[in-house]
């Protein structure tokens, strides 16, 4: 009889131990669940706050140092600006602003009569070092096919200096440059855009190439952009509206 009572007592203790263990496990799991969602909520709040602390901003426009608008490197006839070589041309270029170097992407070529020069057949590659801070521009173009690729290695002097720009641009062009340099920036800090900008030589309009842009359409040209910490790669294609078979090829001539 005593043995039977001991067995029942042991079974009861075992049952209570099991139930107690289950209760502990449930409590631990519930605590972990609450902690998980609490931490997730905190992370979302922090992330949202950080996102709210950033916005797209344009660099401040300083007063131009020029006294004569004709000395403007963009809209004037400044001797060393190179703009006059390209102004009015049906082409797209890129400007390295701090050193004021202009490169035609050579997406398609043609002389004033609209004929293709003989030397545009095949791929033409040009590599140019700009300034003294390691900026390198490498262009590979196949003008007969209407395609071009340019890779810019930023070098050390990559942040736009509006102060330098104010020494060679008129007030109107400084404002135009600022509009094309919008970049994501933390609130309370000065924006630091890379000193590169696209230019449509036909209209002389400027276009942004900061990291928020991966594709840009300019008239009959489509450009795709890839950004890394140290480089900008642009693949450009001449893409006119196709109205009938063969018209694309004819329009390149």
mmCIF file of C-alpha atoms in Angstrom:
data_model
loop_
_atom_site.group_PDB
_atom_site.id
_atom_site.type_symbol
_atom_site.label_atom_id
_atom_site.label_comp_id
_atom_site.label_asym_id
_atom_site.label_seq_id
_atom_site.Cartn_x
_atom_site.Cartn_y
_atom_site.Cartn_z
ATOM 1 C CA UNK A 1 0.000 0.000 0.000
ATOM 2 C CA UNK A 2 2.818 2.341 0.976
ATOM 3 C CA UNK A 3 4.555 1.643 -2.314
ATOM 4 C CA UNK A 4 1.402 2.496 -4.254
ATOM 5 C CA UNK A 5 1.040 5.793 -2.380
ATOM 6 C CA UNK A 6 4.702 6.617 -2.993
ATOM 7 C CA UNK A 7 4.271 5.918 -6.711
ATOM 8 C CA UNK A 8 1.253 8.225 -6.907
ATOM 9 C CA UNK A 9 3.119 10.915 -4.997
ATOM 10 C CA UNK A 10 6.099 10.619 -7.324
ATOM 11 C CA UNK A 11 3.857 10.806 -10.376
ATOM 12 C CA UNK A 12 2.218 13.956 -9.011
ATOM 13 C CA UNK A 13 5.617 15.547 -8.422
ATOM 14 C CA UNK A 14 6.700 14.557 -11.919
ATOM 15 C CA UNK A 15 3.539 16.047 -13.422
ATOM 16 C CA UNK A 16 4.009 19.277 -11.460
ATOM 17 C CA UNK A 17 7.662 19.438 -12.475
ATOM 18 C CA UNK A 18 6.702 18.987 -16.116
ATOM 19 C CA UNK A 19 3.964 21.614 -15.866
ATOM 20 C CA UNK A 20 6.361 23.965 -14.090
ATOM 21 C CA UNK A 21 8.969 23.432 -16.801
ATOM 22 C CA UNK A 22 6.409 24.122 -19.512
ATOM 23 C CA UNK A 23 5.319 27.287 -17.701
ATOM 24 C CA UNK A 24 8.939 28.467 -17.476
ATOM 25 C CA UNK A 25 9.502 27.779 -21.186
ATOM 26 C CA UNK A 26 6.292 29.636 -22.117
ATOM 27 C CA UNK A 27 7.338 32.615 -19.983
ATOM 28 C CA UNK A 28 10.815 32.686 -21.543
ATOM 29 C CA UNK A 29 9.391 32.474 -25.062
ATOM 30 C CA UNK A 30 6.861 35.230 -24.309
ATOM 31 C CA UNK A 31 9.612 37.444 -22.893
ATOM 32 C CA UNK A 32 11.788 36.812 -25.958
ATOM 33 C CA UNK A 33 8.846 37.615 -28.255
ATOM 34 C CA UNK A 34 8.189 40.921 -26.474
ATOM 35 C CA UNK A 35 11.901 41.826 -26.526
ATOM 36 C CA UNK A 36 12.182 41.020 -30.236
ATOM 37 C CA UNK A 37 9.298 43.259 -31.284
ATOM 38 C CA UNK A 38 10.356 45.960 -28.839
ATOM 39 C CA UNK A 39 13.864 46.038 -30.350
ATOM 40 C CA UNK A 40 12.458 45.904 -33.883
ATOM 41 C CA UNK A 41 10.207 48.860 -33.109
ATOM 42 C CA UNK A 42 13.124 50.808 -31.632
ATOM 43 C CA UNK A 43 15.245 50.080 -34.717
ATOM 44 C CA UNK A 44 12.433 51.256 -36.997
ATOM 45 C CA UNK A 45 12.084 54.439 -34.954
ATOM 46 C CA UNK A 46 15.839 55.092 -35.109
ATOM 47 C CA UNK A 47 15.915 54.310 -38.831
ATOM 48 C CA UNK A 48 12.967 56.625 -39.474
ATOM 49 C CA UNK A 49 14.639 59.361 -37.426
ATOM 50 C CA UNK A 50 17.895 58.952 -39.331
ATOM 51 C CA UNK A 51 16.001 59.066 -42.627
ATOM 52 C CA UNK A 52 14.178 62.192 -41.479
ATOM 53 C CA UNK A 53 17.544 63.792 -40.682
ATOM 54 C CA UNK A 54 18.590 63.518 -44.355
ATOM 55 C CA UNK A 55 17.217 65.419 -47.332
ATOM 56 C CA UNK A 56 18.168 66.492 -50.842
ATOM 57 C CA UNK A 57 19.976 69.813 -50.781
ATOM 58 C CA UNK A 58 21.767 72.085 -53.233
ATOM 59 C CA UNK A 59 25.043 73.888 -52.531
ATOM 60 C CA UNK A 60 24.778 77.546 -51.593
ATOM 61 C CA UNK A 61 25.378 80.001 -54.423
ATOM 62 C CA UNK A 62 28.172 82.494 -53.684
ATOM 63 C CA UNK A 63 28.612 85.893 -55.290
ATOM 64 C CA UNK A 64 30.478 85.708 -58.584
ATOM 65 C CA UNK A 65 33.996 87.143 -58.652
ATOM 66 C CA UNK A 66 33.603 88.106 -62.315
ATOM 67 C CA UNK A 67 32.997 91.708 -63.299
ATOM 68 C CA UNK A 68 32.439 90.922 -66.985
ATOM 69 C CA UNK A 69 29.917 88.237 -68.010
ATOM 70 C CA UNK A 70 31.895 87.608 -71.199
ATOM 71 C CA UNK A 71 34.570 86.085 -68.963
ATOM 72 C CA UNK A 72 32.144 83.335 -67.867
ATOM 73 C CA UNK A 73 33.494 79.856 -68.641
ATOM 74 C CA UNK A 74 30.020 78.509 -69.439
ATOM 75 C CA UNK A 75 28.032 81.200 -71.241
ATOM 76 C CA UNK A 76 30.823 83.619 -72.128
ATOM 77 C CA UNK A 77 34.009 83.415 -74.149
ATOM 78 C CA UNK A 78 36.613 82.787 -71.470
ATOM 79 C CA UNK A 79 39.807 81.825 -73.257
ATOM 80 C CA UNK A 80 40.637 78.610 -71.366
ATOM 81 C CA UNK A 81 37.059 77.346 -70.885
ATOM 82 C CA UNK A 82 36.798 75.173 -74.059
ATOM 83 C CA UNK A 83 33.026 75.772 -74.091
ATOM 84 C CA UNK A 84 33.241 77.599 -77.408
ATOM 85 C CA UNK A 85 34.557 74.424 -79.068
ATOM 86 C CA UNK A 86 31.309 72.586 -78.329
ATOM 87 C CA UNK A 87 28.569 75.221 -77.994
ATOM 88 C CA UNK A 88 25.629 74.530 -80.342
ATOM 89 C CA UNK A 89 26.859 71.037 -81.223
ATOM 90 C CA UNK A 90 24.404 68.109 -81.205
ATOM 91 C CA UNK A 91 26.321 66.262 -78.500
ATOM 92 C CA UNK A 92 26.509 65.502 -74.782
ATOM 93 C CA UNK A 93 29.552 66.186 -72.625
ATOM 94 C CA UNK A 94 30.751 66.009 -69.051
ATOM 95 C CA UNK A 95 32.394 68.802 -67.063
ATOM 96 C CA UNK A 96 34.956 68.303 -64.306
ATOM 97 C CA UNK A 97 34.067 71.548 -62.544
ATOM 98 C CA UNK A 98 36.863 72.152 -60.030
ATOM 99 C CA UNK A 99 39.484 71.991 -62.787
ATOM 100 C CA UNK A 100 36.997 73.104 -65.455
ATOM 101 C CA UNK A 101 37.743 70.392 -67.960
ATOM 102 C CA UNK A 102 35.132 69.536 -70.603
ATOM 103 C CA UNK A 103 34.992 66.204 -72.442
ATOM 104 C CA UNK A 104 32.657 65.370 -75.319
ATOM 105 C CA UNK A 105 31.229 61.872 -74.812
ATOM 106 C CA UNK A 106 31.389 61.397 -78.606
ATOM 107 C CA UNK A 107 28.246 59.289 -78.670
ATOM 108 C CA UNK A 108 27.881 60.097 -82.349
ATOM 109 C CA UNK A 109 30.028 62.152 -84.688
ATOM 110 C CA UNK A 110 29.594 64.254 -87.781
ATOM 111 C CA UNK A 111 31.037 67.321 -89.417
ATOM 112 C CA UNK A 112 29.097 70.455 -90.293
ATOM 113 C CA UNK A 113 27.736 68.808 -93.460
ATOM 114 C CA UNK A 114 26.465 65.846 -91.460
ATOM 115 C CA UNK A 115 28.975 63.364 -92.939
ATOM 116 C CA UNK A 116 30.869 60.880 -90.812
ATOM 117 C CA UNK A 117 34.638 61.361 -90.549
ATOM 118 C CA UNK A 118 36.587 58.336 -91.736
ATOM 119 C CA UNK A 119 38.348 57.928 -88.376
ATOM 120 C CA UNK A 120 35.151 57.144 -86.448
ATOM 121 C CA UNK A 121 35.074 53.471 -87.456
ATOM 122 C CA UNK A 122 35.694 50.987 -84.628
ATOM 123 C CA UNK A 123 36.261 51.793 -80.975
ATOM 124 C CA UNK A 124 38.188 54.910 -80.052
ATOM 125 C CA UNK A 125 39.598 55.130 -76.519
ATOM 126 C CA UNK A 126 40.921 58.277 -74.870
ATOM 127 C CA UNK A 127 42.391 58.520 -71.364
ATOM 128 C CA UNK A 128 42.914 61.957 -69.832
ATOM 129 C CA UNK A 129 44.377 63.014 -66.482
ATOM 130 C CA UNK A 130 42.871 66.250 -65.194
ATOM 131 C CA UNK A 131 44.483 68.606 -62.684
ATOM 132 C CA UNK A 132 46.961 67.570 -60.001
ATOM 133 C CA UNK A 133 44.740 65.443 -57.769
ATOM 134 C CA UNK A 134 44.497 62.179 -59.688
ATOM 135 C CA UNK A 135 41.259 62.794 -61.616
ATOM 136 C CA UNK A 136 41.188 60.460 -64.642
ATOM 137 C CA UNK A 137 38.578 60.384 -67.422
ATOM 138 C CA UNK A 138 38.593 57.418 -69.797
ATOM 139 C CA UNK A 139 36.252 57.409 -72.786
ATOM 140 C CA UNK A 140 35.607 54.511 -75.173
ATOM 141 C CA UNK A 141 33.285 55.401 -78.027
ATOM 142 C CA UNK A 142 31.943 53.764 -81.180
ATOM 143 C CA UNK A 143 30.457 56.767 -82.938
ATOM 144 C CA UNK A 144 29.186 54.855 -85.977
ATOM 145 C CA UNK A 145 27.077 52.717 -83.635
ATOM 146 C CA UNK A 146 26.030 55.684 -81.514
ATOM 147 C CA UNK A 147 27.412 54.355 -78.223
ATOM 148 C CA UNK A 148 29.964 55.595 -75.727
ATOM 149 C CA UNK A 149 31.273 54.666 -72.298
ATOM 150 C CA UNK A 150 33.112 56.960 -69.917
ATOM 151 C CA UNK A 151 34.663 56.065 -66.572
ATOM 152 C CA UNK A 152 35.722 58.833 -64.204
ATOM 153 C CA UNK A 153 38.137 58.065 -61.376
ATOM 154 C CA UNK A 154 37.379 60.907 -58.968
ATOM 155 C CA UNK A 155 40.842 61.344 -57.505
ATOM 156 C CA UNK A 156 41.348 63.328 -54.295
ATOM 157 C CA UNK A 157 39.623 66.599 -55.228
ATOM 158 C CA UNK A 158 36.102 65.252 -55.730
ATOM 159 C CA UNK A 159 33.884 67.609 -53.707
ATOM 160 C CA UNK A 160 32.482 70.551 -55.662
ATOM 161 C CA UNK A 161 34.005 73.912 -54.714
ATOM 162 C CA UNK A 162 31.476 76.661 -55.416
ATOM 163 C CA UNK A 163 34.190 79.109 -54.357
ATOM 164 C CA UNK A 164 36.387 77.980 -57.275
ATOM 165 C CA UNK A 165 33.380 78.067 -59.585
ATOM 166 C CA UNK A 166 32.603 81.648 -58.536
ATOM 167 C CA UNK A 167 35.945 82.717 -60.014
ATOM 168 C CA UNK A 168 35.055 81.555 -63.525
ATOM 169 C CA UNK A 169 31.232 81.593 -63.729
ATOM 170 C CA UNK A 170 28.756 84.458 -63.834
ATOM 171 C CA UNK A 171 25.957 84.675 -61.256
ATOM 172 C CA UNK A 172 23.372 83.114 -63.556
ATOM 173 C CA UNK A 173 25.602 80.137 -64.366
ATOM 174 C CA UNK A 174 26.501 79.656 -60.695
ATOM 175 C CA UNK A 175 22.799 79.291 -59.958
ATOM 176 C CA UNK A 176 22.422 76.888 -62.884
ATOM 177 C CA UNK A 177 25.333 74.827 -61.558
ATOM 178 C CA UNK A 178 23.860 74.689 -58.058
ATOM 179 C CA UNK A 179 20.535 73.427 -59.470
ATOM 180 C CA UNK A 180 22.384 70.551 -61.165
ATOM 181 C CA UNK A 181 24.297 69.586 -58.004
ATOM 182 C CA UNK A 182 21.469 68.455 -55.709
ATOM 183 C CA UNK A 183 22.631 65.666 -53.406
ATOM 184 C CA UNK A 184 21.376 63.833 -50.310
ATOM 185 C CA UNK A 185 22.758 65.466 -47.198
ATOM 186 C CA UNK A 186 22.362 65.282 -43.423
ATOM 187 C CA UNK A 187 20.380 68.166 -41.960
ATOM 188 C CA UNK A 188 22.587 70.931 -40.602
ATOM 189 C CA UNK A 189 25.553 69.995 -42.801
ATOM 190 C CA UNK A 190 26.725 71.458 -46.084
ATOM 191 C CA UNK A 191 26.023 69.276 -49.143
ATOM 192 C CA UNK A 192 29.132 67.772 -50.730
ATOM 193 C CA UNK A 193 28.296 66.822 -54.331
ATOM 194 C CA UNK A 194 30.910 65.341 -56.628
ATOM 195 C CA UNK A 195 32.153 68.085 -58.984
ATOM 196 C CA UNK A 196 30.836 66.438 -62.156
ATOM 197 C CA UNK A 197 27.924 67.523 -64.309
ATOM 198 C CA UNK A 198 26.547 66.582 -67.730
ATOM 199 C CA UNK A 199 26.063 69.263 -70.363
ATOM 200 C CA UNK A 200 23.915 69.304 -73.497
ATOM 201 C CA UNK A 201 26.034 71.342 -75.909
ATOM 202 C CA UNK A 202 23.052 72.121 -78.118
ATOM 203 C CA UNK A 203 21.069 73.838 -75.348
ATOM 204 C CA UNK A 204 23.929 74.419 -72.849
ATOM 205 C CA UNK A 205 21.728 72.963 -70.097
ATOM 206 C CA UNK A 206 23.374 71.152 -67.170
ATOM 207 C CA UNK A 207 22.234 67.783 -65.774
ATOM 208 C CA UNK A 208 22.880 66.143 -62.406
ATOM 209 C CA UNK A 209 24.964 62.948 -62.138
ATOM 210 C CA UNK A 210 24.938 62.545 -58.344
ATOM 211 C CA UNK A 211 24.437 59.093 -56.843
ATOM 212 C CA UNK A 212 20.621 59.276 -56.739
ATOM 213 C CA UNK A 213 20.591 59.123 -60.549
ATOM 214 C CA UNK A 214 21.119 55.870 -62.439
ATOM 215 C CA UNK A 215 19.492 56.873 -65.733
ATOM 216 C CA UNK A 216 19.069 60.116 -67.623
ATOM 217 C CA UNK A 217 17.378 60.967 -70.937
ATOM 218 C CA UNK A 218 18.564 64.085 -72.767
ATOM 219 C CA UNK A 219 16.839 64.715 -76.102
ATOM 220 C CA UNK A 220 17.784 61.733 -78.324
ATOM 221 C CA UNK A 221 20.369 60.385 -75.882
ATOM 222 C CA UNK A 222 19.934 57.867 -73.059
ATOM 223 C CA UNK A 223 22.580 57.559 -70.368
ATOM 224 C CA UNK A 224 22.928 54.920 -67.639
ATOM 225 C CA UNK A 225 25.071 55.693 -64.592
ATOM 226 C CA UNK A 226 26.783 53.399 -62.082
ATOM 227 C CA UNK A 227 28.327 54.836 -58.927
ATOM 228 C CA UNK A 228 31.001 53.555 -56.561
ATOM 229 C CA UNK A 229 32.822 55.365 -53.779
ATOM 230 C CA UNK A 230 35.658 56.311 -56.138
ATOM 231 C CA UNK A 231 34.236 56.209 -59.658
ATOM 232 C CA UNK A 232 31.386 57.157 -61.953
ATOM 233 C CA UNK A 233 30.660 55.032 -65.019
ATOM 234 C CA UNK A 234 28.367 56.315 -67.767
ATOM 235 C CA UNK A 235 27.087 54.245 -70.682
ATOM 236 C CA UNK A 236 25.498 56.478 -73.296
ATOM 237 C CA UNK A 237 23.487 55.541 -76.390
ATOM 238 C CA UNK A 238 22.036 57.606 -79.215
ATOM 239 C CA UNK A 239 18.326 56.653 -79.183
ATOM 240 C CA UNK A 240 16.315 58.757 -81.647
ATOM 241 C CA UNK A 241 12.628 58.044 -82.221
ATOM 242 C CA UNK A 242 12.302 55.326 -84.852
ATOM 243 C CA UNK A 243 9.612 56.198 -87.373
ATOM 244 C CA UNK A 244 10.467 53.807 -90.193
ATOM 245 C CA UNK A 245 12.916 51.009 -91.013
ATOM 246 C CA UNK A 246 16.423 52.254 -91.556
ATOM 247 C CA UNK A 247 15.801 55.793 -90.394
ATOM 248 C CA UNK A 248 18.034 55.372 -87.343
ATOM 249 C CA UNK A 249 21.010 54.466 -89.482
ATOM 250 C CA UNK A 250 20.335 57.360 -91.834
ATOM 251 C CA UNK A 251 20.085 59.843 -88.983
ATOM 252 C CA UNK A 252 23.592 58.986 -87.841
ATOM 253 C CA UNK A 253 25.016 60.148 -91.171
#
